[in-house]
Coordinates of C-alpha atoms in Angstrom, one line a residue:
M68 CA 73.4 91.9 111.7
K69 CA 74.7 92.1 108.3
K70 CA 78.4 92.1 109.5
T71 CA 77.8 88.8 111.1
L72 CA 76.5 87.5 107.8
L73 CA 79.4 89.2 106.2
F74 CA 82.1 87.4 108.2
I75 CA 80.1 84.5 108.5
T76 CA 80.0 83.9 104.5
A77 CA 83.2 85.2 104.2
F78 CA 85.3 83.2 106.9
M79 CA 83.1 79.6 106.0
P80 CA 85.5 78.5 103.0
L81 CA 87.9 78.4 105.9
F82 CA 86.0 75.2 107.5
L83 CA 85.1 73.2 103.9
M84 CA 88.3 71.3 102.7
A85 CA 87.4 70.3 98.9
Q86 CA 90.3 72.4 97.2
S87 CA 93.9 71.0 97.2
G88 CA 96.6 72.8 97.7
F89 CA 97.4 75.3 100.1
T90 CA 94.8 78.0 102.0
Y91 CA 96.9 80.9 103.8
L92 CA 95.8 84.2 105.9
V93 CA 97.1 87.5 104.0
P94 CA 97.7 90.2 106.3
S95 CA 99.5 93.2 104.8
G96 CA 100.0 96.0 104.5
G97 CA 101.8 98.9 102.4
M98 CA 101.7 102.3 101.5
T99 CA 100.6 103.6 97.8
I100 CA 102.6 106.6 96.1
Q101 CA 100.4 109.1 97.3
G102 CA 101.3 108.1 100.5
S103 CA 98.5 106.8 101.8
P104 CA 98.9 103.3 104.0
I105 CA 97.2 100.7 102.6
L106 CA 95.8 97.5 104.9
K107 CA 94.9 94.4 103.6
M108 CA 93.3 91.5 105.0
G109 CA 92.7 87.7 102.6
I110 CA 92.1 84.7 102.5
E111 CA 94.3 82.7 99.6
Y112 CA 93.5 79.3 98.1
N113 CA 96.2 77.8 96.0
N114 CA 95.8 74.4 93.9
R115 CA 98.2 72.2 92.8
Y116 CA 99.3 74.2 90.2
Y117 CA 100.3 77.2 92.3
E118 CA 97.6 79.4 90.8
G119 CA 95.5 81.1 93.6
W120 CA 92.0 82.6 94.4
E121 CA 92.1 85.8 96.9
I122 CA 88.9 87.5 98.7
A123 CA 90.5 89.8 100.1
F124 CA 88.9 93.3 102.3
E125 CA 91.2 96.1 101.7
A126 CA 91.3 99.8 103.0
T127 CA 93.6 102.7 102.2
L128 CA 93.8 105.1 104.6
K129 CA 94.1 109.4 104.8
S130 CA 97.4 110.6 105.1
D131 CA 98.6 114.0 104.9
M132 CA 99.1 114.6 101.2
N133 CA 96.4 112.8 100.3
N134 CA 92.8 113.2 102.1
E135 CA 90.5 109.6 99.7
E136 CA 89.8 106.9 102.2
S137 CA 88.0 104.2 100.7
Y138 CA 87.4 100.4 101.9
L139 CA 87.1 97.7 99.5
T140 CA 86.3 93.6 99.1
G141 CA 86.6 91.5 96.3
V142 CA 88.1 88.6 94.7
Y143 CA 92.0 88.5 92.8
F144 CA 93.2 85.8 90.2
E145 CA 96.7 84.7 90.6
P146 CA 98.1 83.0 87.6
L147 CA 101.7 82.0 88.1
L148 CA 104.6 83.7 86.0
F149 CA 107.3 81.5 87.4
R150 CA 108.8 79.1 90.0
K151 CA 112.1 78.3 91.6
K152 CA 113.2 76.5 94.7
D153 CA 112.3 78.9 97.4
A154 CA 110.9 81.7 95.0
L155 CA 107.6 82.1 92.9
S156 CA 106.3 85.3 91.3
N157 CA 102.1 85.6 90.1
L158 CA 100.3 87.5 88.3
R159 CA 97.7 89.4 90.2
F160 CA 94.2 90.4 88.4
G161 CA 91.0 90.9 90.7
V162 CA 87.9 93.4 90.8
L163 CA 86.4 94.7 94.3
G164 CA 83.4 96.7 95.1
G165 CA 82.9 99.2 97.7
S166 CA 82.6 102.6 99.6
Q167 CA 85.1 105.5 98.8
Q168 CA 84.1 108.6 100.7
Q169 CA 80.6 108.4 101.5
T170 CA 79.9 106.8 97.8
F171 CA 80.0 103.4 95.8
A172 CA 83.0 102.9 94.3
M173 CA 84.1 100.0 91.7
A174 CA 88.1 99.4 91.3
A175 CA 89.9 96.6 88.7
G176 CA 93.2 95.8 89.8
A177 CA 96.1 94.1 88.4
G178 CA 100.0 93.8 89.7
I179 CA 102.7 91.0 90.5
E180 CA 103.8 89.3 93.1
L181 CA 107.2 88.1 94.5
S182 CA 107.0 85.6 97.1
F183 CA 110.1 83.5 99.1
V184 CA 108.4 80.2 101.1
L185 CA 110.2 80.0 104.5
K186 CA 110.5 77.4 107.3
G187 CA 106.6 76.0 108.5
N188 CA 105.4 76.7 105.0
I189 CA 105.0 80.3 105.5
I190 CA 105.1 82.6 102.7
F191 CA 107.0 86.0 102.7
S192 CA 105.6 88.5 99.6
I193 CA 106.3 91.8 98.1
Q194 CA 103.5 92.5 95.8
Q195 CA 103.2 95.8 93.7
D196 CA 99.6 96.7 93.0
T197 CA 97.6 99.1 90.3
K198 CA 94.7 100.0 90.7
M199 CA 91.7 101.5 88.1
V200 CA 88.9 103.0 91.0
F201 CA 85.7 104.3 89.5
G202 CA 83.9 107.2 91.5
A203 CA 87.1 108.3 92.9
D204 CA 88.8 111.6 92.5
R205 CA 92.1 109.8 91.7
I206 CA 91.8 107.5 89.3
F207 CA 94.7 105.5 89.3
R208 CA 96.2 104.1 92.7
H209 CA 99.9 102.7 92.7
G210 CA 101.1 100.7 95.7
L211 CA 103.4 98.8 97.3
L212 CA 102.6 96.2 100.2
A213 CA 104.4 93.6 102.2
V214 CA 102.6 90.2 102.7
I215 CA 103.4 87.4 105.4
K216 CA 101.3 84.6 104.5
F217 CA 100.3 81.8 107.4
P218 CA 98.8 78.5 106.1
I219 CA 95.9 77.6 107.4

């Protein structure tokens, strides 16, 4: 029941068209410096000034070099840094919460995103992500992710 309510709450904004701009489905994947894979799924809302909000669900999985595993969800704010013809860059600031190896964890995230617009308004991005995870053995996590944004 809780999973169903979480799913409905997370995806209900897809059916609301009150915002002015674009809505994207944002799957991404990458690695941390410690060698742990990162999988992320999000929904991003952009307004006409290329600033955006992203609701993200993120999983950092165990690896051979790192035994930490976390599942976090939260919100990122993405103000525009610069924009060219088919490229733009955003700063990313966010707050996440979830579980870190059977305990509660909070995280503050920051980073930068470089995006290239392809045909059909599909966007390819490279994200640098730095998180400060409270409640984890390793407080700082640095990662690099490849992202494809599909318009909804």
